[in-house]
Amino acid sequence: RSGRKMRHQLRLQTRLQNALLRHYNINSQYKPHLIRDYWEPVIGLEIHAQISSISKLFSRVGTRYGAPPNTQVGIFESAHPGTLPVLNKRCVEAGIKTALAFGATVNKISLFDRKHYFYPDLPAGYQITQLDYPLASNGRLEFIVLNSSLHKHPYRHSVDLLQLQLEEDSGKSIHDKDNNRVLVDLNRAGQPLMELVFAPGLRNGEEAAAMVKEVALILTRIGTCNGRMHEGALRVDANISVHRPDEPLGTRTEVKNLGSIGSLLKAVDYEIQRQIDILESGGNVTSETRSFDTHTQETISMRDKEVIQDYRFMPEPNLLPLRLHDSSEPNCQYDGSLDISKVRAKIPELPEATRQKLIRDYGLSLENAFLLASKDDLLDYFMAVMSNTKRSSKLVCNLLLNNLLEALNSINTDITNSPLSASAFGEIVDLQQSCRIVTNISQQVISAICIERDSRSPTQIVLDNNWLQLSNDVMEEIVEKILADNLELVEKYKKSKKKKLLNALMGKINKASDNRANMKIVNDVLLKKLSS
Amino acid sequence: MEVACLRQGLLRYTWRKLSARINFSNVTSQPAFVTAKQERSKVPQHPVSPSINEDLPPKTEVDLQLVQRLEKLSLVDFVNKEGLTRLEAAISMADQLCVVNTEGVEPMITVLEDRSLPLAEDEVHSGDLSEELLACAQETLEDYFVVPPGNITYSEEKGYYRELDQGEEDI
């Protein structure tokens, strides 16, 4: 009997998987896209995510965004002699949480190193980072490329996370070219960063953009980074090269200072094209660092074409090895500074799991699931409305994503401050679902409550304005009347059967019925009457 | 007298506690300190300069290009004959380490490698130190540190020509 149960469960599982696969329209064998059927681009991203903590990585100085220059700098960041680093517990927790969210192995022992280079915004002359023994390694990121212009349907892709390390940020330099000087603000120096080094598994700009969007969403969901690229909380460096599929990898260039998804997209595509042009004209791609100029939408060379920079890595002598233990393991010695399993327990549901739940439990489309899962407040609103399980998720999605969001946009409010509460919205959904009002009227009620700040309940508004859906008899009467009043139009249509004329008739009926008729039923009735 | 007795008692008490942990079976009941004559000191009585007879790697030649690169990376000025000889002597001395067999031994980073790093709670303890910090600088401008410019990027020149073009169009 247990065998039968197992087989039944297995059958259900495969049916579920097949349903999900159909939803995702996945081809298990993905054929890489070659440019001009010849060149294969290879892109690897390094993402620097600023950890949202109250104090900096190695000192207890504030990290608030937008503070006046040099007001959030301590004696450690400004490299005063005699200061020592003290590691921030919350930053380590954030690193562990992020690593677990990407399925990475959290290393029980990790070490810090010094990376030396001279620049005005790096007061100590070195940056404390982790090179050989990072906090975590061997993770994986799965993401979906939703609106692919190359492949006409969404597809899945995944990239390995090679390592995750904790490091400190440098200060900010403002180049004052007119006066031939540089202004340095050290507020950002010492801020905690997580560097996520991904394997070179991407092939074009839109895959890179989709990947970064997913990373930002995951980090925001688990609360370790606020994901705001325009504030510099998430920075992306892209390593780009091209090669022919059967030959070894080509020389790569690094494009830094990508401050938005749009720049990333354009920079990657431009750089691929630039390298292909060089190679096709017989030249060689030089290994260098480039930046992206947002005005010209081109990548430009940043450093001189010299010998590669030597960072003279050495172990950080002022920091002991970071030891962690996992109390969920059988032979745990409890000899670490933090317990990994305690952090694991605090990880909330990841966006991909939310999307799959929405598709499986509510039958949403992939695009709608994406939209809802990407904003927590929108998702909460949706779940509140759907707490009444009789409501149609499709209808709720339509009214929510099309009508309500548009109304809120026009009054510059977001869903958390919506004048239309989830319960009132649910009322509108119920009215429409029970065919007591039509979509147009729902829109009008939403506008009334949101834009005109009508404080009555939706039902009250509908009754007061006499907006209930017309009964079939009244509707037929109106149709007859319009047909009688527009004999010429009717004749024209009967001769040519042009859709434009039908729509004209529909428009007249709609007006005559004060927007209260269900236009689908009207269409059927009208066509029936016209064909007779 | 009483105090001395108490002190003796305390010493014996701590000694007993110690001996409970450490195995002193091979120590005979002798007074605590031993004279220098009875035990050989490990410190050599005369200066010693040992030489390693085994094969050392060949002497590293430091050429001008390497020196210039090292100077640029470390910002240490040592391009004179004395500096170079000193550098080569330092490298030869370090070469002696190659004799030691370190197979299978993890490099030591810190003497405290068996302890774990203490972590601090995420709190802000110091506030606005901008006045004191900016006072350390030679030149400041509106709370920013002023420094000379670094490399001038190619894009700057490009931008200059673009501005000229736009100027002509306006005319």
XYZ file of C-alpha atoms in Angstrom:
703
model
C 0.000 0.000 0.000
C 2.900 2.345 0.750
C 4.256 1.601 -2.732
C 1.005 2.771 -4.283
C 1.079 5.951 -2.201
C 4.654 6.652 -3.296
C 3.848 6.107 -6.939
C 0.839 8.387 -6.591
C 2.964 11.093 -5.005
C 5.601 10.686 -7.677
C 2.963 11.025 -10.379
C 1.639 14.195 -8.764
C 5.141 15.556 -8.479
C 5.973 14.978 -12.140
C 2.622 16.432 -13.168
C 3.384 19.508 -11.108
C 6.878 19.789 -12.572
C 5.508 19.428 -16.084
C 2.942 22.112 -15.396
C 5.637 24.447 -14.130
C 7.861 23.671 -17.116
C 5.019 24.419 -19.489
C 4.475 27.684 -17.696
C 8.126 28.575 -18.078
C 8.245 27.387 -21.695
C 11.645 25.904 -21.117
C 13.757 24.038 -23.573
C 16.010 21.779 -21.597
C 18.676 21.957 -24.293
C 19.667 25.589 -24.706
C 21.470 26.448 -27.903
C 23.793 29.424 -27.327
C 23.169 32.440 -29.451
C 26.104 33.223 -31.746
C 26.610 36.678 -33.135
C 26.840 36.556 -36.935
C 26.876 32.760 -36.402
C 30.512 32.977 -35.495
C 31.337 34.769 -32.268
C 30.358 33.653 -28.804
C 30.463 36.361 -26.158
C 31.440 35.369 -22.622
C 30.485 37.633 -19.744
C 31.239 37.311 -16.036
C 29.901 39.735 -13.479
C 31.310 40.902 -10.150
C 28.674 42.515 -8.002
C 29.534 44.695 -5.028
C 26.576 44.944 -2.674
C 26.644 47.369 0.226
C 25.468 45.621 3.384
C 22.666 47.499 5.138
C 24.151 47.783 8.580
C 24.118 50.668 10.991
C 27.862 50.854 11.468
C 30.821 50.204 9.202
C 32.633 46.942 8.705
C 35.626 47.458 10.971
C 34.658 50.466 13.071
C 31.579 51.748 14.853
C 30.889 54.790 12.695
C 27.565 55.492 10.991
C 26.701 54.486 7.408
C 23.677 56.677 6.638
C 23.266 57.612 2.983
C 23.525 61.257 2.017
C 25.339 62.522 5.105
C 27.380 65.746 4.707
C 30.937 65.102 3.465
C 33.444 63.637 5.917
C 30.991 63.544 8.827
C 30.841 59.757 9.021
C 34.535 59.029 9.194
C 36.328 57.594 12.183
C 39.991 57.307 13.071
C 40.213 53.824 11.595
C 38.866 54.703 8.125
C 41.090 57.748 7.898
C 44.050 55.407 8.567
C 45.304 57.041 11.723
C 48.188 55.058 13.220
C 47.409 52.929 16.239
C 43.903 51.945 15.173
C 42.801 48.354 14.737
C 39.851 46.791 12.897
C 36.993 45.167 14.848
C 34.670 43.114 12.673
C 30.951 43.921 12.646
C 28.762 40.970 13.689
C 25.787 42.033 11.601
C 27.932 42.163 8.480
C 29.096 38.599 9.010
C 25.471 37.530 9.509
C 24.514 39.335 6.312
C 27.307 37.582 4.441
C 26.230 34.180 5.744
C 22.565 34.893 4.948
C 23.403 35.916 1.386
C 25.619 32.887 0.909
C 22.863 30.547 2.075
C 20.323 32.285 -0.170
C 22.544 31.409 -3.146
C 23.046 27.861 -1.936
C 26.734 28.478 -1.312
C 28.944 26.626 1.153
C 29.774 28.876 4.078
C 33.458 28.313 4.860
C 34.026 27.508 8.499
C 37.347 29.333 8.447
C 37.932 32.446 6.357
C 40.826 34.882 6.334
C 41.216 38.545 5.538
C 43.875 39.945 3.192
C 45.254 43.338 2.251
C 45.037 44.536 -1.325
C 47.521 47.357 -1.882
C 47.138 50.199 -4.346
C 47.584 53.938 -4.062
C 44.679 56.279 -4.586
C 43.565 59.394 -2.708
C 40.296 57.863 -1.537
C 42.072 54.875 0.021
C 43.741 56.459 3.052
C 45.540 53.348 4.320
C 47.004 52.489 0.915
C 45.355 49.090 1.096
C 41.857 47.648 1.166
C 40.987 44.829 3.563
C 39.317 42.082 1.551
C 39.247 38.282 1.360
C 41.155 36.631 -1.432
C 42.050 32.968 -0.996
C 39.765 31.992 1.870
C 36.508 33.888 1.348
C 33.423 33.711 3.521
C 31.551 31.423 1.126
C 32.022 29.657 -2.187
C 30.319 27.370 -4.699
C 26.827 28.764 -4.907
C 24.405 28.994 -7.790
C 22.003 31.628 -9.028
C 19.012 30.638 -11.124
C 17.099 33.341 -12.890
C 14.608 33.841 -15.700
C 15.122 36.077 -18.706
C 11.609 37.381 -19.040
C 11.455 39.685 -22.045
C 14.072 38.291 -24.349
C 14.370 39.984 -27.696
C 16.505 37.133 -29.021
C 14.327 34.250 -27.916
C 10.709 35.166 -28.195
C 9.707 33.513 -24.933
C 11.005 33.586 -21.346
C 13.733 31.092 -20.499
C 15.718 29.946 -17.512
C 19.428 30.348 -17.059
C 21.817 29.842 -14.182
C 25.268 31.055 -13.224
C 27.661 29.696 -10.605
C 28.628 31.926 -7.705
C 32.371 31.361 -7.401
C 32.887 33.166 -4.149
C 31.354 35.620 -1.733
C 33.674 37.771 0.321
C 33.467 40.601 2.809
C 35.467 43.705 2.050
C 35.575 47.375 2.879
C 34.719 50.156 0.484
C 36.972 53.080 -0.461
C 36.020 56.744 -0.229
C 34.594 58.852 -3.031
C 36.625 61.122 -5.319
C 35.032 64.026 -7.129
C 37.109 65.172 -10.082
C 37.204 68.947 -10.353
C 38.805 69.234 -13.789
C 38.382 72.981 -14.101
C 40.604 73.580 -11.106
C 42.876 70.569 -11.675
C 42.155 68.926 -8.359
C 40.248 66.064 -6.796
C 37.922 66.383 -3.811
C 37.816 63.400 -1.481
C 34.910 62.414 0.747
C 35.710 59.546 3.111
C 32.145 58.839 4.266
C 32.077 55.774 2.082
C 35.491 54.531 3.223
C 35.201 51.433 5.366
C 31.564 50.754 4.453
C 30.843 47.025 4.387
C 30.604 45.375 0.979
C 29.836 41.868 -0.124
C 31.594 41.009 -3.327
C 29.755 38.358 -5.309
C 32.022 36.852 -7.948
C 30.084 34.962 -10.584
C 31.422 32.540 -13.170
C 31.558 33.748 -16.790
C 28.321 32.063 -17.805
C 26.413 34.894 -19.466
C 26.182 35.486 -23.165
C 24.625 38.893 -23.783
C 23.430 42.118 -22.185
C 19.859 41.062 -21.516
C 20.983 37.963 -19.596
C 23.284 40.178 -17.524
C 20.435 42.605 -16.831
C 18.032 39.827 -15.845
C 20.658 38.316 -13.552
C 21.413 41.575 -11.764
C 17.696 42.243 -11.298
C 17.280 38.858 -9.658
C 20.310 39.418 -7.404
C 18.942 42.811 -6.324
C 15.560 41.243 -5.621
C 17.006 38.409 -3.549
C 19.223 40.737 -1.534
C 16.325 43.103 -0.872
C 14.088 40.225 0.147
C 16.549 38.798 2.678
C 17.300 42.297 3.922
C 21.074 42.321 3.509
C 21.243 45.088 0.909
C 18.694 47.647 -0.236
C 19.537 47.056 -3.893
C 19.392 50.716 -4.915
C 21.802 50.992 -7.820
C 21.250 54.720 -8.206
C 22.474 55.217 -4.626
C 25.498 53.073 -5.263
C 24.346 50.286 -2.958
C 24.736 47.781 -5.788
C 27.643 48.121 -8.223
C 28.388 45.844 -11.131
C 31.685 45.231 -12.939
C 31.499 43.200 -16.125
C 34.306 41.066 -17.573
C 33.681 40.648 -21.289
C 35.420 38.646 -23.972
C 34.484 37.007 -27.270
C 35.752 33.840 -28.888
C 34.816 31.297 -31.472
C 33.059 28.326 -29.869
C 35.764 25.791 -30.645
C 38.673 28.027 -29.638
C 39.923 29.012 -26.165
C 38.542 32.075 -24.394
C 39.558 35.454 -25.783
C 41.239 38.343 -23.966
C 38.846 39.967 -21.580
C 38.300 43.577 -20.685
C 36.733 44.799 -17.484
C 34.037 47.452 -17.594
C 33.612 49.260 -14.280
C 31.352 51.965 -12.913
C 28.065 50.599 -14.176
C 25.473 52.458 -12.160
C 22.182 51.179 -13.538
C 20.650 48.184 -15.285
C 20.307 50.250 -18.434
C 24.023 51.124 -18.458
C 24.905 47.486 -17.861
C 22.784 46.401 -20.798
C 24.197 48.982 -23.211
C 27.793 48.678 -21.997
C 27.871 44.903 -22.375
C 26.343 44.955 -25.842
C 28.590 47.813 -26.970
C 31.740 46.133 -25.663
C 30.856 42.823 -27.346
C 30.376 44.632 -30.620
C 33.589 46.613 -30.192
C 35.642 43.478 -29.542
C 34.092 41.666 -32.501
C 34.889 44.635 -34.748
C 38.512 44.626 -33.601
C 38.906 40.893 -34.069
C 37.212 40.834 -37.461
C 39.461 43.602 -38.741
C 42.462 41.481 -37.740
C 43.441 43.287 -34.553
C 43.883 42.077 -30.973
C 41.837 42.997 -27.959
C 44.028 44.521 -25.214
C 43.334 43.460 -21.642
C 42.362 46.686 -19.874
C 39.868 48.367 -17.625
C 37.185 50.453 -19.246
C 34.343 52.591 -18.001
C 30.990 53.394 -19.516
C 30.226 56.924 -20.664
C 26.509 57.505 -20.234
C 26.492 60.448 -22.642
C 28.045 58.744 -25.622
C 26.789 55.275 -24.595
C 30.248 53.848 -25.253
C 32.918 52.158 -23.176
C 36.159 54.102 -22.851
C 39.593 53.071 -21.661
C 40.357 54.070 -18.076
C 43.963 53.163 -17.403
C 47.114 53.306 -19.488
C 47.900 50.181 -21.437
C 50.733 49.172 -19.144
C 51.664 46.151 -17.127
C 48.828 44.661 -15.130
C 48.406 46.219 -11.708
C 50.117 44.198 -8.957
C 48.157 44.385 -5.722
C 50.809 42.764 -3.494
C 48.271 40.717 -1.534
C 49.275 39.820 2.001
C 47.320 38.385 4.944
C 45.804 41.038 7.213
C 47.841 40.642 10.397
C 45.384 42.493 12.623
C 42.490 40.123 12.034
C 42.348 36.572 13.324
C 40.755 33.828 11.225
C 36.983 34.136 11.175
C 35.651 30.884 12.568
C 32.037 29.807 12.218
C 30.208 26.722 13.415
C 26.975 25.088 12.352
C 24.949 23.671 15.207
C 22.822 21.635 12.809
C 25.819 19.445 12.004
C 26.329 16.318 14.088
C 29.905 16.934 15.242
C 29.645 20.644 15.936
C 32.382 21.869 18.240
C 30.763 25.274 18.953
C 34.159 26.897 18.547
C 33.159 29.693 16.171
C 32.145 33.296 16.586
C 28.703 32.710 15.027
C 26.247 29.880 14.501
C 25.381 29.349 10.835
C 22.166 27.461 11.529
C 20.772 30.364 13.566
C 21.251 32.604 10.527
C 19.736 29.957 8.258
C 16.566 30.007 10.348
C 16.130 33.733 9.699
C 16.052 33.511 5.898
C 12.577 34.381 4.534
C 10.951 32.906 1.440
C 13.047 33.651 -1.646
C 11.473 35.374 -4.698
C 11.640 32.290 -6.908
C 9.770 30.233 -4.306
C 7.152 32.987 -4.062
C 6.719 33.021 -7.832
C 6.310 29.277 -8.017
C 3.776 29.396 -5.196
C 1.783 32.093 -7.002
C 1.770 30.119 -10.229
C 0.932 26.842 -8.530
C -1.620 27.983 -5.963
C -3.260 30.881 -7.788
C -2.748 29.986 -11.437
C -1.096 33.290 -12.274
C 0.842 33.830 -15.493
C 4.635 34.034 -15.308
C 4.639 37.765 -16.022
C 2.083 38.522 -13.307
C 3.898 36.279 -10.836
C 7.078 38.230 -11.603
C 5.339 41.547 -11.022
C 3.805 40.518 -7.726
C 6.889 38.777 -6.369
C 9.112 41.738 -7.112
C 7.348 44.108 -4.696
C 6.611 43.015 -1.152
C 3.850 45.548 -0.538
C 2.079 44.604 -3.761
C 2.316 40.949 -2.821
C 0.890 41.600 0.637
C -2.031 43.491 -0.891
C -2.693 40.644 -3.316
C -2.587 38.038 -0.560
C -4.924 40.129 1.585
C -7.456 40.301 -1.241
C -7.052 36.617 -2.026
C -7.673 35.679 1.603
C -11.236 35.319 0.390
C -10.578 32.174 -1.569
C -13.673 32.453 -3.754
C -12.248 35.446 -5.614
C -10.857 34.815 -9.078
C -7.104 35.414 -9.071
C -7.179 36.378 -12.743
C -9.741 39.101 -12.121
C -7.901 40.340 -9.056
C -4.644 40.518 -11.005
C -6.257 42.415 -13.850
C -7.906 44.994 -11.648
C -4.891 45.301 -9.376
C -2.068 45.471 -11.904
C -3.870 47.379 -14.629
C -6.506 49.575 -13.030
C -5.472 50.192 -9.426
C -1.749 50.706 -10.100
C -2.560 53.163 -12.860
C -4.844 55.141 -10.570
C -2.212 55.164 -7.810
C 0.436 56.263 -10.302
C -1.630 59.242 -11.324
C -1.812 60.442 -7.716
C 1.864 59.568 -7.078
C 1.136 57.119 -4.306
C 2.339 53.591 -3.760
C 0.281 50.623 -2.730
C 1.075 50.941 0.981
C -0.630 54.333 1.089
C -3.460 53.384 -1.195
C -6.731 55.190 -0.409
C -8.446 52.021 -1.562
C -7.922 49.411 1.121
C -7.530 45.730 0.327
C -10.961 44.957 1.754
C -12.671 47.711 -0.281
C -10.822 46.484 -3.351
C -12.088 43.018 -2.571
C -15.618 44.436 -2.517
C -15.171 45.741 -6.066
C -13.815 42.367 -7.152
C -16.816 40.614 -5.652
C -19.225 43.005 -7.374
C -17.630 42.391 -10.756
C -17.213 38.685 -10.272
C -20.902 38.325 -9.445
C -21.729 40.201 -12.638
C -23.344 43.070 -10.799
C -20.962 45.596 -12.366
C -18.787 45.632 -15.471
C -15.039 46.349 -15.829
C -15.588 49.966 -16.876
C -17.580 50.629 -13.735
C -14.920 48.958 -11.578
C -12.433 51.374 -13.114
C -14.710 54.285 -12.320
C -15.161 53.190 -8.718
C -11.392 52.779 -8.305
C -10.827 56.255 -9.740
C -13.538 57.705 -7.526
C -12.008 56.350 -4.331
C -8.344 56.918 -5.228
C -8.343 60.123 -7.230
C -11.416 61.918 -6.002
C -10.968 60.536 -2.467
C -14.574 59.414 -2.264
C -15.012 58.008 1.227
C -18.084 55.911 0.553
C -17.823 52.155 0.248
C -17.684 50.734 -3.284
C -21.135 49.198 -3.004
C -22.507 52.549 -1.825
C -20.921 54.359 -4.775
C -22.349 51.871 -7.247
C -25.841 52.070 -5.802
C -25.798 55.862 -5.452
C -24.702 56.340 -9.054
C -26.984 53.686 -10.368
C -24.092 51.841 -11.914
C -25.356 48.302 -11.590
C -25.013 46.129 -14.644
C -28.041 46.247 -16.856
C -30.235 43.213 -16.899
C -30.395 41.320 -20.170
C -33.933 42.574 -20.997
C -33.052 46.241 -20.571
C -29.869 45.667 -22.540
C -31.738 44.034 -25.420
C -34.158 46.943 -25.471
C -31.280 49.393 -25.843
C -29.688 47.321 -28.599
C -32.959 47.252 -30.495
C -33.330 51.010 -30.102
C -29.812 51.715 -31.394
C -30.324 49.388 -34.334
C -33.576 51.151 -35.133
C -32.000 54.606 -34.869
C -29.025 53.750 -37.073
C -30.501 51.879 -40.014
C -27.940 53.320 -42.423
C -25.045 52.050 -40.349
C -26.714 48.680 -40.044
C -27.132 48.423 -43.804
C -23.517 49.396 -44.397
C -22.348 46.739 -41.967
C -24.560 44.062 -43.427
C -22.979 44.761 -46.817
C -19.301 45.083 -45.846
C -19.050 43.367 -42.438
C -16.322 45.861 -41.485
C -15.237 45.674 -37.836
C -15.006 49.467 -37.694
C -18.750 49.770 -38.254
C -19.500 47.146 -35.637
C -17.352 49.030 -33.157
C -19.231 52.216 -33.983
C -22.496 50.521 -33.110
C -20.975 49.098 -29.941
C -19.820 52.579 -28.978
C -23.291 53.963 -29.364
C -24.785 51.166 -27.291
C -22.178 51.714 -24.595
C -23.001 55.390 -24.424
C -26.711 54.780 -24.379
C -26.351 52.273 -21.582
C -24.211 54.670 -19.547
C -21.287 52.205 -19.512
C -23.389 49.760 -17.576
C -23.781 47.046 -20.180
C -21.510 44.025 -20.323
C -19.950 44.627 -23.719
C -19.119 40.962 -24.256
C -22.762 39.983 -24.037
C -23.699 43.037 -26.114
C -21.287 41.880 -28.810
C -22.888 38.464 -28.979
C -26.433 39.860 -29.005
C -25.560 42.452 -31.609
C -23.923 39.956 -33.938
C -26.912 37.658 -33.567
C -29.331 40.428 -34.399
C -27.278 41.697 -37.318
C -26.911 38.297 -38.892
C -30.628 37.690 -38.821
C 54.660 34.616 61.216
C 51.000 34.075 60.702
C 51.155 35.925 57.378
C 54.100 33.795 56.290
C 52.167 30.657 57.176
C 49.183 31.894 55.224
C 51.381 32.675 52.222
C 52.956 29.211 52.352
C 49.497 27.719 52.534
C 48.390 29.726 49.530
C 51.439 28.696 47.506
C 50.939 25.046 48.341
C 47.255 25.380 47.530
C 47.936 26.839 44.042
C 50.752 24.332 43.485
C 48.390 21.488 44.308
C 45.823 22.885 41.864
C 48.502 23.153 39.182
C 49.871 19.701 39.843
C 46.395 18.273 39.485
C 46.447 19.421 35.853
C 50.074 18.957 34.916
C 51.865 15.659 35.183
C 54.919 16.191 37.341
C 55.887 12.570 37.717
C 59.274 13.090 36.106
C 60.230 16.035 38.317
C 62.108 15.224 41.449
C 61.350 17.137 44.638
C 63.919 19.844 44.244
C 63.736 23.583 44.864
C 61.993 25.591 42.093
C 65.029 27.301 40.514
C 68.134 25.542 39.264
C 71.571 27.140 38.992
C 73.078 27.974 35.610
C 75.900 25.515 36.083
C 73.612 22.493 36.409
C 71.751 23.051 33.122
C 73.270 24.073 29.799
C 71.980 27.428 28.536
C 70.601 27.497 25.021
C 72.051 30.976 24.417
C 75.471 30.667 22.732
C 78.261 32.117 24.816
C 80.158 33.373 21.714
C 78.817 34.864 18.467
C 77.969 32.208 15.861
C 77.469 32.669 12.102
C 76.045 29.456 10.749
C 76.240 28.681 7.080
C 73.904 26.519 5.131
C 75.733 24.000 3.026
C 72.791 22.830 1.003
C 71.893 24.150 -2.437
C 70.437 27.614 -2.474
C 68.502 29.068 -5.436
C 70.592 31.295 -7.782
C 71.145 34.928 -6.775
C 68.316 37.128 -8.061
C 69.401 39.934 -10.367
C 67.366 43.087 -9.927
C 67.268 45.046 -13.180
C 66.231 48.621 -13.772
C 62.759 47.865 -15.128
C 61.908 45.776 -12.094
C 63.200 48.494 -9.804
C 61.086 51.146 -11.487
C 58.030 48.959 -11.242
C 58.693 48.214 -7.569
C 59.121 51.894 -6.878
C 55.817 52.683 -8.567
C 53.973 49.992 -6.635
C 55.438 50.700 -3.232
C 56.315 54.403 -3.544
C 59.690 53.647 -1.968
C 62.650 55.420 -3.503
C 65.688 53.174 -3.745
C 67.220 53.728 -7.135
C 70.813 54.062 -6.110
C 73.585 51.492 -5.904
C 73.371 51.114 -2.142
C 69.646 50.513 -2.247
C 70.022 47.889 -4.943
C 72.784 45.979 -3.141
C 70.769 46.053 0.042
C 67.755 44.680 -1.789
C 69.786 41.879 -3.375
C 71.334 41.006 -0.018
C 67.896 40.847 1.571
C 66.668 38.537 -1.169
C 69.688 36.214 -0.719
C 69.098 36.034 2.988
C 65.465 35.162 2.416
C 66.533 32.480 -0.078
C 67.856 30.458 2.859
C 64.285 29.690 3.778
C 63.988 27.531 0.675
C 66.021 24.872 2.443
C 63.255 24.226 4.930
C 60.836 21.487 3.919
C 57.356 22.920 4.264
C 55.488 20.173 2.457
C 52.065 19.659 3.945
C 52.423 22.517 6.425
C 49.852 25.320 6.361
C 51.445 28.777 6.394
C 51.007 30.589 9.686
C 49.177 33.879 9.429
C 49.079 34.852 13.075
C 50.352 33.370 16.305
C 46.792 33.474 17.615
C 45.549 31.126 14.914
C 43.783 28.849 17.345
C 41.525 31.648 18.583
C 38.540 33.023 16.714
C 37.885 36.594 15.763
C 35.836 38.576 18.286
C 32.835 40.287 16.697
C 31.318 43.598 17.755
C 27.644 44.519 17.889
C 26.371 46.731 15.075
C 26.123 50.065 16.913
C 27.373 53.578 16.231
C 29.802 54.730 18.897
C 31.439 57.797 17.405
C 29.806 60.768 15.780
C 30.904 63.666 13.652
C 34.700 63.996 13.720
C 34.920 66.135 10.580
C 36.474 69.146 12.308
C 39.407 67.233 13.779
C 39.917 65.176 10.631
C 39.884 68.113 8.253
C 42.297 69.937 10.528
C 44.886 67.263 9.680
C 44.773 68.088 5.979
C 46.919 70.608 4.168
C 44.111 71.820 1.949
C 40.373 71.450 2.315
C 37.413 72.884 0.449
C 33.922 72.945 1.933
C 34.530 69.891 4.101
C 36.244 67.929 1.314
C 39.901 66.919 1.276
C 41.684 68.484 -1.714
C 44.263 66.331 -3.512
C 46.117 66.660 -6.833
C 44.519 64.894 -9.799
C 45.537 61.399 -10.902
C 45.613 60.062 -14.453
C 43.715 62.140 -16.951
C 41.405 59.909 -18.949
C 41.031 59.969 -22.664
C 37.341 60.757 -22.335
C 38.210 64.186 -21.053
C 39.796 65.174 -24.335
C 36.886 63.719 -26.227
C 34.476 65.782 -24.165
C 36.430 68.916 -24.923
C 36.073 68.440 -28.678
C 32.400 67.669 -28.311
C 31.886 70.937 -26.506
C 33.630 72.806 -29.336
C 31.351 71.171 -31.883
C 28.275 72.131 -29.945
C 29.557 75.685 -29.646
C 29.921 75.939 -33.414
C 26.411 74.608 -33.971
C 24.975 77.237 -31.712
C 26.613 79.960 -33.788
